[in-house]
Amino acid sequence: MTPDNSLLQPLQPLRFGYGTNGLADLRLDDALSLLADLGYDGVGLTLDHMHLDPLAPDLATRTRRVARRLEALGLGVTVETGARYVLDPRRKHGPSLLDPDPGDRARRADLLVRAVRVAADLGAHAVHCFSGVLPDGTDTDTAWKRLAETLTPVLDAAASAGIPLAVEPEPGHLLATLADFHHLRRTLGDPEPLGLTLDLGHCQCLEPLSPADCVRAAAPWLRHVQIEDMRRGVHEHLPFGDGEIDFPPVLAALAATGYQGLTVVELPRHSHAGPHFAAHSLPFLRHAEQAAATVAPSPAPALQHTAPPHGAPSVTPEGSSTP
């Protein structure tokens, strides 16, 4: 059926970035130069030992240097905190905000507060984080209480800095779905700095709504977006075209929300060929964005509050509970 062009409105151009967790074999300055040369609008900067180490000395000085470089290259930035072993060389993404040890939870909260300060110094539009996997022997009620309590000082820091804290629903984690995000939001009393990181592949993986409908349902809380291809029920970040997502309707929905943050390509397991995938991802997205202009608008759906059990899709190598 040919769309009625009289119903189509000009879409706000999207701003695409690429995540440094997919360029881990490059020096940070080389990665930033590459992305600017390729025409990206920004970068998703994962704080890690090879890229603006948040635990090494002189963080403020090093951050100012990166800020100047970003400005010179014309790149926007969001700060991401998904480094696998930045806090513990033996536990992937450990310790988390849910750990039984209060000291370990405080270490994760301290990292997030550092990330907020870095984001403020860089002029970033958001700081990304996630909940962590439910620890063995911990019931879900206890875990939700730990998450809310441990995030409170981080949200206070975010409020003081004027930087949104964008929590990502992550397959296999306690906070795995949009419904879980709303549970946290209500538990915390809907604090102003709390926003949402929406990974569009995760929507394809496990949400009851389509990725485009997830965008429309999440729009009021959307502060950061990650994008890659994915298949239903399999948490594996794939290059564009290797999964099942129909991207023009998703990008049309995103543009229609007026979202002006970065939409960051998230291919952390493809660093071995990071420059190749960075070079091929942006033309794909721009082509899909052009096709999105022919997609008729749809109303925002009601969010369904049912989802697969936590952890179900994370038995794949991409899952955050696996090595």
PDB file of C-alpha atoms in Angstrom:
ATOM      1  CA  MET A   1       0.000   0.000   0.000  1.00  0.00           C
ATOM      2  CA  THR A   2       1.415   3.411  -0.948  1.00  0.00           C
ATOM      3  CA  PRO A   3       1.644   5.717   2.077  1.00  0.00           C
ATOM      4  CA  ASP A   4      -0.471   8.900   2.101  1.00  0.00           C
ATOM      5  CA  ASN A   5       2.265  11.506   1.951  1.00  0.00           C
ATOM      6  CA  SER A   6      -0.160  14.153   3.140  1.00  0.00           C
ATOM      7  CA  LEU A   7      -0.063  12.484   6.553  1.00  0.00           C
ATOM      8  CA  LEU A   8       3.733  12.426   6.798  1.00  0.00           C
ATOM      9  CA  GLN A   9       5.555  15.138   8.708  1.00  0.00           C
ATOM     10  CA  PRO A  10       9.224  16.060   8.249  1.00  0.00           C
ATOM     11  CA  LEU A  11      11.255  14.039  10.742  1.00  0.00           C
ATOM     12  CA  GLN A  12      13.902  15.537  12.995  1.00  0.00           C
ATOM     13  CA  PRO A  13      17.316  14.206  11.876  1.00  0.00           C
ATOM     14  CA  LEU A  14      18.757  11.657  14.280  1.00  0.00           C
ATOM     15  CA  ARG A  15      22.246  11.948  15.738  1.00  0.00           C
ATOM     16  CA  PHE A  16      24.226   8.729  15.410  1.00  0.00           C
ATOM     17  CA  GLY A  17      27.228   7.702  17.482  1.00  0.00           C
ATOM     18  CA  TYR A  18      29.396   4.632  17.894  1.00  0.00           C
ATOM     19  CA  GLY A  19      30.369   3.021  21.193  1.00  0.00           C
ATOM     20  CA  THR A  20      34.025   2.882  22.217  1.00  0.00           C
ATOM     21  CA  ASN A  21      33.344  -0.566  23.678  1.00  0.00           C
ATOM     22  CA  GLY A  22      33.298  -1.647  20.029  1.00  0.00           C
ATOM     23  CA  LEU A  23      36.639   0.066  19.380  1.00  0.00           C
ATOM     24  CA  ALA A  24      38.553  -1.331  22.340  1.00  0.00           C
ATOM     25  CA  ASP A  25      41.648  -2.115  20.260  1.00  0.00           C
ATOM     26  CA  LEU A  26      42.103   1.550  19.341  1.00  0.00           C
ATOM     27  CA  ARG A  27      43.574   4.341  21.431  1.00  0.00           C
ATOM     28  CA  LEU A  28      40.805   6.704  22.479  1.00  0.00           C
ATOM     29  CA  ASP A  29      42.118   9.599  20.396  1.00  0.00           C
ATOM     30  CA  ASP A  30      42.382   7.330  17.352  1.00  0.00           C
ATOM     31  CA  ALA A  31      38.817   6.095  17.923  1.00  0.00           C
ATOM     32  CA  LEU A  32      37.469   9.641  18.181  1.00  0.00           C
ATOM     33  CA  SER A  33      39.317  10.719  15.038  1.00  0.00           C
ATOM     34  CA  LEU A  34      37.967   7.696  13.166  1.00  0.00           C
ATOM     35  CA  LEU A  35      34.374   8.440  14.124  1.00  0.00           C
ATOM     36  CA  ALA A  36      34.685  12.106  13.170  1.00  0.00           C
ATOM     37  CA  ASP A  37      36.219  11.173   9.822  1.00  0.00           C
ATOM     38  CA  LEU A  38      33.397   8.710   9.135  1.00  0.00           C
ATOM     39  CA  GLY A  39      30.777  11.374   9.788  1.00  0.00           C
ATOM     40  CA  TYR A  40      29.361  10.285  13.129  1.00  0.00           C
ATOM     41  CA  ASP A  41      27.691  12.899  15.294  1.00  0.00           C
ATOM     42  CA  GLY A  42      29.061  11.563  18.553  1.00  0.00           C
ATOM     43  CA  VAL A  43      30.456   8.775  20.662  1.00  0.00           C
ATOM     44  CA  GLY A  44      29.247   6.506  23.428  1.00  0.00           C
ATOM     45  CA  LEU A  45      32.282   6.645  25.717  1.00  0.00           C
ATOM     46  CA  THR A  46      32.639   3.604  27.972  1.00  0.00           C
ATOM     47  CA  LEU A  47      34.883   4.467  30.916  1.00  0.00           C
ATOM     48  CA  ASP A  48      37.442   1.659  30.964  1.00  0.00           C
ATOM     49  CA  HIS A  49      41.136   0.999  31.546  1.00  0.00           C
ATOM     50  CA  MET A  50      41.981   1.734  27.884  1.00  0.00           C
ATOM     51  CA  HIS A  51      39.574   4.650  27.395  1.00  0.00           C
ATOM     52  CA  LEU A  52      39.540   7.384  30.055  1.00  0.00           C
ATOM     53  CA  ASP A  53      40.173   5.087  33.014  1.00  0.00           C
ATOM     54  CA  PRO A  54      37.868   6.319  35.808  1.00  0.00           C
ATOM     55  CA  LEU A  55      40.122   4.914  38.551  1.00  0.00           C
ATOM     56  CA  ALA A  56      43.535   6.138  37.363  1.00  0.00           C
ATOM     57  CA  PRO A  57      45.155   9.323  38.720  1.00  0.00           C
ATOM     58  CA  ASP A  58      44.426  12.805  37.359  1.00  0.00           C
ATOM     59  CA  LEU A  59      40.950  11.929  36.079  1.00  0.00           C
ATOM     60  CA  ALA A  60      39.865  15.568  35.928  1.00  0.00           C
ATOM     61  CA  THR A  61      42.918  16.573  33.893  1.00  0.00           C
ATOM     62  CA  ARG A  62      42.508  13.682  31.491  1.00  0.00           C
ATOM     63  CA  THR A  63      38.799  14.419  31.158  1.00  0.00           C
ATOM     64  CA  ARG A  64      39.468  18.045  30.235  1.00  0.00           C
ATOM     65  CA  ARG A  65      41.848  16.843  27.520  1.00  0.00           C
ATOM     66  CA  VAL A  66      39.159  14.552  26.087  1.00  0.00           C
ATOM     67  CA  ALA A  67      36.588  17.362  26.287  1.00  0.00           C
ATOM     68  CA  ARG A  68      38.815  19.606  24.198  1.00  0.00           C
ATOM     69  CA  ARG A  69      39.313  16.843  21.649  1.00  0.00           C
ATOM     70  CA  LEU A  70      35.581  16.169  21.382  1.00  0.00           C
ATOM     71  CA  GLU A  71      34.922  19.867  20.864  1.00  0.00           C
ATOM     72  CA  ALA A  72      37.605  20.119  18.194  1.00  0.00           C
ATOM     73  CA  LEU A  73      36.137  17.140  16.335  1.00  0.00           C
ATOM     74  CA  GLY A  74      32.541  18.299  16.733  1.00  0.00           C
ATOM     75  CA  LEU A  75      31.470  15.116  18.501  1.00  0.00           C
ATOM     76  CA  GLY A  76      28.715  14.837  21.073  1.00  0.00           C
ATOM     77  CA  VAL A  77      29.104  12.303  23.854  1.00  0.00           C
ATOM     78  CA  THR A  78      27.263  10.121  26.284  1.00  0.00           C
ATOM     79  CA  VAL A  79      29.081   8.356  29.133  1.00  0.00           C
ATOM     80  CA  GLU A  80      28.560   4.614  29.410  1.00  0.00           C
ATOM     81  CA  THR A  81      29.511   2.454  32.398  1.00  0.00           C
ATOM     82  CA  GLY A  82      29.292  -1.086  31.046  1.00  0.00           C
ATOM     83  CA  ALA A  83      33.016  -1.914  31.167  1.00  0.00           C
ATOM     84  CA  ARG A  84      33.327  -5.602  31.965  1.00  0.00           C
ATOM     85  CA  TYR A  85      36.238  -5.672  34.429  1.00  0.00           C
ATOM     86  CA  VAL A  86      36.947  -2.073  35.398  1.00  0.00           C
ATOM     87  CA  LEU A  87      36.159  -2.719  39.090  1.00  0.00           C
ATOM     88  CA  ASP A  88      37.009  -6.399  39.470  1.00  0.00           C
ATOM     89  CA  PRO A  89      39.438  -8.321  37.235  1.00  0.00           C
ATOM     90  CA  ARG A  90      37.696 -11.631  38.006  1.00  0.00           C
ATOM     91  CA  ARG A  91      33.974 -10.809  37.908  1.00  0.00           C
ATOM     92  CA  LYS A  92      32.352  -9.531  34.744  1.00  0.00           C
ATOM     93  CA  HIS A  93      30.396  -6.352  35.564  1.00  0.00           C
ATOM     94  CA  GLY A  94      31.168  -6.895  39.231  1.00  0.00           C
ATOM     95  CA  PRO A  95      30.565  -5.679  41.791  1.00  0.00           C
ATOM     96  CA  SER A  96      27.053  -4.572  40.903  1.00  0.00           C
ATOM     97  CA  LEU A  97      24.451  -2.372  42.525  1.00  0.00           C
ATOM     98  CA  LEU A  98      22.869  -5.569  43.909  1.00  0.00           C
ATOM     99  CA  ASP A  99      25.868  -7.208  45.604  1.00  0.00           C
ATOM    100  CA  PRO A 100      25.268  -8.577  49.119  1.00  0.00           C
ATOM    101  CA  ASP A 101      28.348  -6.747  50.428  1.00  0.00           C
ATOM    102  CA  PRO A 102      27.487  -3.078  51.154  1.00  0.00           C
ATOM    103  CA  GLY A 103      31.086  -2.118  50.487  1.00  0.00           C
ATOM    104  CA  ASP A 104      30.956  -3.676  47.050  1.00  0.00           C
ATOM    105  CA  ARG A 105      27.709  -1.894  46.247  1.00  0.00           C
ATOM    106  CA  ALA A 106      29.330   1.354  47.352  1.00  0.00           C
ATOM    107  CA  ARG A 107      32.222   0.753  44.931  1.00  0.00           C
ATOM    108  CA  ARG A 108      29.772   0.525  42.036  1.00  0.00           C
ATOM    109  CA  ALA A 109      27.921   3.620  43.219  1.00  0.00           C
ATOM    110  CA  ASP A 110      31.235   5.486  43.479  1.00  0.00           C
ATOM    111  CA  LEU A 111      32.045   4.547  39.885  1.00  0.00           C
ATOM    112  CA  LEU A 112      28.696   5.943  38.764  1.00  0.00           C
ATOM    113  CA  VAL A 113      29.233   9.175  40.716  1.00  0.00           C
ATOM    114  CA  ARG A 114      32.634   9.498  39.027  1.00  0.00           C
ATOM    115  CA  ALA A 115      30.895   8.927  35.694  1.00  0.00           C
ATOM    116  CA  VAL A 116      28.445  11.743  36.453  1.00  0.00           C
ATOM    117  CA  ARG A 117      31.342  14.109  37.157  1.00  0.00           C
ATOM    118  CA  VAL A 118      33.095  13.046  33.961  1.00  0.00           C
ATOM    119  CA  ALA A 119      29.868  13.548  32.023  1.00  0.00           C
ATOM    120  CA  ALA A 120      29.449  17.052  33.415  1.00  0.00           C
ATOM    121  CA  ASP A 121      33.031  17.942  32.461  1.00  0.00           C
ATOM    122  CA  LEU A 122      32.561  16.517  28.956  1.00  0.00           C
ATOM    123  CA  GLY A 123      29.193  18.169  28.379  1.00  0.00           C
ATOM    124  CA  ALA A 124      27.616  14.726  27.906  1.00  0.00           C
ATOM    125  CA  HIS A 125      23.862  14.404  27.496  1.00  0.00           C
ATOM    126  CA  ALA A 126      23.496  11.416  29.865  1.00  0.00           C
ATOM    127  CA  VAL A 127      25.216   8.762  31.984  1.00  0.00           C
ATOM    128  CA  HIS A 128      24.220   5.178  31.256  1.00  0.00           C
ATOM    129  CA  CYS A 129      24.084   2.360  33.826  1.00  0.00           C
ATOM    130  CA  PHE A 130      22.333  -0.948  34.541  1.00  0.00           C
ATOM    131  CA  SER A 131      21.190  -2.895  37.588  1.00  0.00           C
ATOM    132  CA  GLY A 132      23.270  -6.075  37.497  1.00  0.00           C
ATOM    133  CA  VAL A 133      22.327  -9.745  37.708  1.00  0.00           C
ATOM    134  CA  LEU A 134      20.341 -11.043  40.680  1.00  0.00           C
ATOM    135  CA  PRO A 135      22.982 -12.532  43.027  1.00  0.00           C
ATOM    136  CA  ASP A 136      22.698 -16.146  44.090  1.00  0.00           C
ATOM    137  CA  GLY A 137      20.753 -16.479  47.308  1.00  0.00           C
ATOM    138  CA  THR A 138      19.157 -13.013  47.034  1.00  0.00           C
ATOM    139  CA  ASP A 139      15.383 -12.697  46.701  1.00  0.00           C
ATOM    140  CA  THR A 140      13.979 -10.140  44.279  1.00  0.00           C
ATOM    141  CA  ASP A 141      12.387  -7.924  46.953  1.00  0.00           C
ATOM    142  CA  THR A 142      15.749  -7.538  48.671  1.00  0.00           C
ATOM    143  CA  ALA A 143      17.451  -6.864  45.348  1.00  0.00           C
ATOM    144  CA  TRP A 144      15.021  -4.097  44.419  1.00  0.00           C
ATOM    145  CA  LYS A 145      15.558  -2.465  47.809  1.00  0.00           C
ATOM    146  CA  ARG A 146      19.337  -2.628  47.342  1.00  0.00           C
ATOM    147  CA  LEU A 147      19.053  -1.139  43.866  1.00  0.00           C
ATOM    148  CA  ALA A 148      16.932   1.782  45.029  1.00  0.00           C
ATOM    149  CA  GLU A 149      19.123   2.504  48.049  1.00  0.00           C
ATOM    150  CA  THR A 150      22.407   2.259  46.156  1.00  0.00           C
ATOM    151  CA  LEU A 151      21.219   4.463  43.307  1.00  0.00           C
ATOM    152  CA  THR A 152      20.005   7.232  45.609  1.00  0.00           C
ATOM    153  CA  PRO A 153      23.382   8.981  46.078  1.00  0.00           C
ATOM    154  CA  VAL A 154      24.080   8.589  42.355  1.00  0.00           C
ATOM    155  CA  LEU A 155      20.786  10.286  41.532  1.00  0.00           C
ATOM    156  CA  ASP A 156      21.640  13.054  44.007  1.00  0.00           C
ATOM    157  CA  ALA A 157      24.946  13.594  42.180  1.00  0.00           C
ATOM    158  CA  ALA A 158      23.147  13.548  38.821  1.00  0.00           C
ATOM    159  CA  ALA A 159      20.658  16.138  40.042  1.00  0.00           C
ATOM    160  CA  SER A 160      23.459  18.405  41.270  1.00  0.00           C
ATOM    161  CA  ALA A 161      25.317  18.063  37.966  1.00  0.00           C
ATOM    162  CA  GLY A 162      22.225  18.441  35.787  1.00  0.00           C
ATOM    163  CA  ILE A 163      23.042  15.152  34.020  1.00  0.00           C
ATOM    164  CA  PRO A 164      20.339  12.493  33.525  1.00  0.00           C
ATOM    165  CA  LEU A 165      21.101   9.001  34.826  1.00  0.00           C
ATOM    166  CA  ALA A 166      19.783   6.712  32.089  1.00  0.00           C
ATOM    167  CA  VAL A 167      19.175   3.173  33.363  1.00  0.00           C
ATOM    168  CA  GLU A 168      19.272   0.424  30.758  1.00  0.00           C
ATOM    169  CA  PRO A 169      16.990  -2.623  30.868  1.00  0.00           C
ATOM    170  CA  GLU A 170      19.455  -5.438  30.241  1.00  0.00           C
ATOM    171  CA  PRO A 171      18.462  -9.037  29.407  1.00  0.00           C
ATOM    172  CA  GLY A 172      19.312 -11.315  32.303  1.00  0.00           C
ATOM    173  CA  HIS A 173      19.498  -8.493  34.849  1.00  0.00           C
ATOM    174  CA  LEU A 174      17.113  -7.672  37.673  1.00  0.00           C
ATOM    175  CA  LEU A 175      16.001  -4.647  35.676  1.00  0.00           C
ATOM    176  CA  ALA A 176      15.485  -6.353  32.324  1.00  0.00           C
ATOM    177  CA  THR A 177      12.432  -4.729  30.726  1.00  0.00           C
ATOM    178  CA  LEU A 178      10.595  -1.451  30.347  1.00  0.00           C
ATOM    179  CA  ALA A 179       8.114  -2.679  32.950  1.00  0.00           C
ATOM    180  CA  ASP A 180      11.044  -3.158  35.354  1.00  0.00           C
ATOM    181  CA  PHE A 181      12.239   0.394  34.674  1.00  0.00           C
ATOM    182  CA  HIS A 182       8.825   1.713  35.654  1.00  0.00           C
ATOM    183  CA  HIS A 183       8.903  -0.403  38.811  1.00  0.00           C
ATOM    184  CA  LEU A 184      12.197   1.253  39.792  1.00  0.00           C
ATOM    185  CA  ARG A 185      10.886   4.695  38.874  1.00  0.00           C
ATOM    186  CA  ARG A 186       7.842   4.267  41.096  1.00  0.00           C
ATOM    187  CA  THR A 187       9.908   2.779  43.940  1.00  0.00           C
ATOM    188  CA  LEU A 188      12.188   5.830  43.915  1.00  0.00           C
ATOM    189  CA  GLY A 189       9.303   8.288  43.743  1.00  0.00           C
ATOM    190  CA  ASP A 190       9.884   9.287  40.097  1.00  0.00           C
ATOM    191  CA  PRO A 191      13.032  11.393  40.672  1.00  0.00           C
ATOM    192  CA  GLU A 192      13.677  14.004  37.987  1.00  0.00           C
ATOM    193  CA  PRO A 193      17.232  12.853  37.080  1.00  0.00           C
ATOM    194  CA  LEU A 194      16.153   9.237  36.448  1.00  0.00           C
ATOM    195  CA  GLY A 195      15.772   8.425  32.777  1.00  0.00           C
ATOM    196  CA  LEU A 196      15.954   5.481  30.440  1.00  0.00           C
ATOM    197  CA  THR A 197      18.561   3.993  28.128  1.00  0.00           C
ATOM    198  CA  LEU A 198      16.664   2.079  25.457  1.00  0.00           C
ATOM    199  CA  ASP A 199      18.652  -0.579  23.627  1.00  0.00           C
ATOM    200  CA  LEU A 200      16.635  -1.278  20.487  1.00  0.00           C
ATOM    201  CA  GLY A 201      18.135  -4.744  20.078  1.00  0.00           C
ATOM    202  CA  HIS A 202      17.004  -5.646  23.577  1.00  0.00           C
ATOM    203  CA  CYS A 203      13.480  -4.647  22.578  1.00  0.00           C
ATOM    204  CA  GLN A 204      13.635  -7.136  19.718  1.00  0.00           C
ATOM    205  CA  CYS A 205      15.116  -9.739  22.055  1.00  0.00           C
ATOM    206  CA  LEU A 206      12.543  -9.842  24.830  1.00  0.00           C
ATOM    207  CA  GLU A 207      10.001  -7.016  25.062  1.00  0.00           C
ATOM    208  CA  PRO A 208       6.326  -7.848  24.435  1.00  0.00           C
ATOM    209  CA  LEU A 209       6.096  -4.739  22.230  1.00  0.00           C
ATOM    210  CA  SER A 210       7.835  -4.297  18.884  1.00  0.00           C
ATOM    211  CA  PRO A 211      10.976  -2.096  18.914  1.00  0.00           C
ATOM    212  CA  ALA A 212       9.054   0.769  17.286  1.00  0.00           C
ATOM    213  CA  ASP A 213       6.267   0.490  19.850  1.00  0.00           C
ATOM    214  CA  CYS A 214       8.866   0.343  22.636  1.00  0.00           C
ATOM    215  CA  VAL A 215      10.229   3.674  21.415  1.00  0.00           C
ATOM    216  CA  ARG A 216       6.790   5.237  21.441  1.00  0.00           C
ATOM    217  CA  ALA A 217       5.954   3.831  24.882  1.00  0.00           C
ATOM    218  CA  ALA A 218       9.309   4.922  26.342  1.00  0.00           C
ATOM    219  CA  ALA A 219       9.426   8.392  24.803  1.00  0.00           C
ATOM    220  CA  PRO A 220       8.729  10.483  27.932  1.00  0.00           C
ATOM    221  CA  TRP A 221      11.673   8.924  29.788  1.00  0.00           C
ATOM    222  CA  LEU A 222      14.101   8.457  26.899  1.00  0.00           C
ATOM    223  CA  ARG A 223      17.556   9.903  27.632  1.00  0.00           C
ATOM    224  CA  HIS A 224      19.894   7.601  25.684  1.00  0.00           C
ATOM    225  CA  VAL A 225      19.519   5.072  22.848  1.00  0.00           C
ATOM    226  CA  GLN A 226      21.684   2.148  21.791  1.00  0.00           C
ATOM    227  CA  ILE A 227      21.212   0.377  18.476  1.00  0.00           C
ATOM    228  CA  GLU A 228      22.293  -2.835  16.779  1.00  0.00           C
ATOM    229  CA  ASP A 229      20.575  -5.786  15.132  1.00  0.00           C
ATOM    230  CA  MET A 230      19.252  -8.740  17.145  1.00  0.00           C
ATOM    231  CA  ARG A 231      17.008 -11.790  16.971  1.00  0.00           C
ATOM    232  CA  ARG A 232      14.007 -12.622  19.095  1.00  0.00           C
ATOM    233  CA  GLY A 233      14.940 -14.460  22.284  1.00  0.00           C
ATOM    234  CA  VAL A 234      18.712 -14.355  21.650  1.00  0.00           C
ATOM    235  CA  HIS A 235      20.779 -11.702  23.422  1.00  0.00           C
ATOM    236  CA  GLU A 236      23.510 -11.338  20.829  1.00  0.00           C
ATOM    237  CA  HIS A 237      24.483  -7.912  19.464  1.00  0.00           C
ATOM    238  CA  LEU A 238      24.681  -8.277  15.680  1.00  0.00           C
ATOM    239  CA  PRO A 239      25.852  -6.043  12.830  1.00  0.00           C
ATOM    240  CA  PHE A 240      23.049  -4.417  10.890  1.00  0.00           C
ATOM    241  CA  GLY A 241      21.369  -6.836   8.498  1.00  0.00           C
ATOM    242  CA  ASP A 242      22.341  -9.957  10.465  1.00  0.00           C
ATOM    243  CA  GLY A 243      19.283  -9.918  12.718  1.00  0.00           C
ATOM    244  CA  GLU A 244      15.523  -9.467  12.450  1.00  0.00           C
ATOM    245  CA  ILE A 245      14.879  -5.764  13.106  1.00  0.00           C
ATOM    246  CA  ASP A 246      13.067  -3.685  10.481  1.00  0.00           C
ATOM    247  CA  PHE A 247      14.887  -0.412  11.083  1.00  0.00           C
ATOM    248  CA  PRO A 248      12.949   2.265   9.129  1.00  0.00           C
ATOM    249  CA  PRO A 249       9.829   2.027  11.353  1.00  0.00           C
ATOM    250  CA  VAL A 250      12.017   2.072  14.472  1.00  0.00           C
ATOM    251  CA  LEU A 251      13.935   5.157  13.353  1.00  0.00           C
ATOM    252  CA  ALA A 252      10.709   6.828  12.262  1.00  0.00           C
ATOM    253  CA  ALA A 253       9.265   6.267  15.734  1.00  0.00           C
ATOM    254  CA  LEU A 254      12.436   7.594  17.358  1.00  0.00           C
ATOM    255  CA  ALA A 255      12.545  10.714  15.190  1.00  0.00           C
ATOM    256  CA  ALA A 256       8.845  11.369  15.836  1.00  0.00           C
ATOM    257  CA  THR A 257       9.489  11.577  19.589  1.00  0.00           C
ATOM    258  CA  GLY A 258      11.788  14.570  19.072  1.00  0.00           C
ATOM    259  CA  TYR A 259      14.640  12.716  20.786  1.00  0.00           C
ATOM    260  CA  GLN A 260      17.860  14.721  20.338  1.00  0.00           C
ATOM    261  CA  GLY A 261      20.380  12.619  22.231  1.00  0.00           C
ATOM    262  CA  LEU A 262      22.766  10.222  20.553  1.00  0.00           C
ATOM    263  CA  THR A 263      21.709   6.903  19.058  1.00  0.00           C
ATOM    264  CA  VAL A 264      24.841   4.827  19.618  1.00  0.00           C
ATOM    265  CA  VAL A 265      25.839   1.689  17.721  1.00  0.00           C
ATOM    266  CA  GLU A 266      26.533  -1.021  20.310  1.00  0.00           C
ATOM    267  CA  LEU A 267      28.786  -3.808  19.001  1.00  0.00           C
ATOM    268  CA  PRO A 268      31.086  -4.630  21.934  1.00  0.00           C
ATOM    269  CA  ARG A 269      32.052  -8.080  20.658  1.00  0.00           C
ATOM    270  CA  HIS A 270      33.208  -6.758  17.288  1.00  0.00           C
ATOM    271  CA  SER A 271      36.214  -4.708  18.403  1.00  0.00           C
ATOM    272  CA  HIS A 272      38.525  -7.014  16.452  1.00  0.00           C
ATOM    273  CA  ALA A 273      37.100  -5.344  13.342  1.00  0.00           C
ATOM    274  CA  GLY A 274      35.815  -2.142  14.920  1.00  0.00           C
ATOM    275  CA  PRO A 275      36.870   0.274  12.149  1.00  0.00           C
ATOM    276  CA  HIS A 276      35.198  -1.954   9.550  1.00  0.00           C
ATOM    277  CA  PHE A 277      31.882  -2.105  11.404  1.00  0.00           C
ATOM    278  CA  ALA A 278      31.991   1.609  12.238  1.00  0.00           C
ATOM    279  CA  ALA A 279      32.487   2.388   8.553  1.00  0.00           C
ATOM    280  CA  HIS A 280      29.600   0.161   7.456  1.00  0.00           C
ATOM    281  CA  SER A 281      27.108   1.011  10.224  1.00  0.00           C
ATOM    282  CA  LEU A 282      26.600   4.706   9.541  1.00  0.00           C
ATOM    283  CA  PRO A 283      25.631   4.363   5.834  1.00  0.00           C
ATOM    284  CA  PHE A 284      23.170   1.626   6.819  1.00  0.00           C
ATOM    285  CA  LEU A 285      21.568   3.860   9.433  1.00  0.00           C
ATOM    286  CA  ARG A 286      21.398   6.901   7.157  1.00  0.00           C
ATOM    287  CA  HIS A 287      19.741   4.802   4.450  1.00  0.00           C
ATOM    288  CA  ALA A 288      17.233   3.446   6.984  1.00  0.00           C
ATOM    289  CA  GLU A 289      16.624   6.997   8.196  1.00  0.00           C
ATOM    290  CA  GLN A 290      15.797   8.097   4.646  1.00  0.00           C
ATOM    291  CA  ALA A 291      13.383   5.188   4.297  1.00  0.00           C
ATOM    292  CA  ALA A 292      11.822   6.184   7.636  1.00  0.00           C
ATOM    293  CA  ALA A 293      10.502   9.343   6.000  1.00  0.00           C
ATOM    294  CA  THR A 294       7.922   7.200   4.149  1.00  0.00           C
ATOM    295  CA  VAL A 295       6.628   5.502   7.318  1.00  0.00           C
ATOM    296  CA  ALA A 296       3.236   6.796   8.454  1.00  0.00           C
ATOM    297  CA  PRO A 297       3.067   7.827  12.143  1.00  0.00           C
ATOM    298  CA  SER A 298       1.534   5.510  14.734  1.00  0.00           C
ATOM    299  CA  PRO A 299       0.098   6.286  18.179  1.00  0.00           C
ATOM    300  CA  ALA A 300       1.970   5.420  21.337  1.00  0.00           C
ATOM    301  CA  PRO A 301       0.900   1.992  22.651  1.00  0.00           C
ATOM    302  CA  ALA A 302       0.064   1.102  26.204  1.00  0.00           C
ATOM    303  CA  LEU A 303       3.011  -0.640  27.851  1.00  0.00           C
ATOM    304  CA  GLN A 304       2.317  -4.276  28.607  1.00  0.00           C
ATOM    305  CA  HIS A 305       3.614  -5.263  32.015  1.00  0.00           C
ATOM    306  CA  THR A 306       4.411  -8.865  31.224  1.00  0.00           C
ATOM    307  CA  ALA A 307       7.769 -10.189  30.066  1.00  0.00           C
ATOM    308  CA  PRO A 308       9.803 -13.377  29.902  1.00  0.00           C
ATOM    309  CA  PRO A 309      11.495 -14.519  33.133  1.00  0.00           C
ATOM    310  CA  HIS A 310      14.631 -12.621  34.092  1.00  0.00           C
ATOM    311  CA  GLY A 311      17.714 -14.209  32.628  1.00  0.00           C
ATOM    312  CA  ALA A 312      16.021 -16.293  29.964  1.00  0.00           C
ATOM    313  CA  PRO A 313      17.751 -14.745  26.925  1.00  0.00           C
ATOM    314  CA  SER A 314      21.172 -14.456  28.567  1.00  0.00           C
ATOM    315  CA  VAL A 315      22.273 -18.031  28.106  1.00  0.00           C
ATOM    316  CA  THR A 316      23.922 -16.832  24.875  1.00  0.00           C
ATOM    317  CA  PRO A 317      27.510 -15.544  24.822  1.00  0.00           C
ATOM    318  CA  GLU A 318      26.260 -11.950  24.848  1.00  0.00           C
ATOM    319  CA  GLY A 319      24.496 -12.482  28.156  1.00  0.00           C
ATOM    320  CA  SER A 320      25.776 -10.365  31.006  1.00  0.00           C
ATOM    321  CA  SER A 321      25.842 -13.338  33.370  1.00  0.00           C
ATOM    322  CA  THR A 322      28.340 -15.259  31.252  1.00  0.00           C
ATOM    323  CA  PRO A 323      32.109 -14.823  30.981  1.00  0.00           C
TER     324      PRO A 323
END
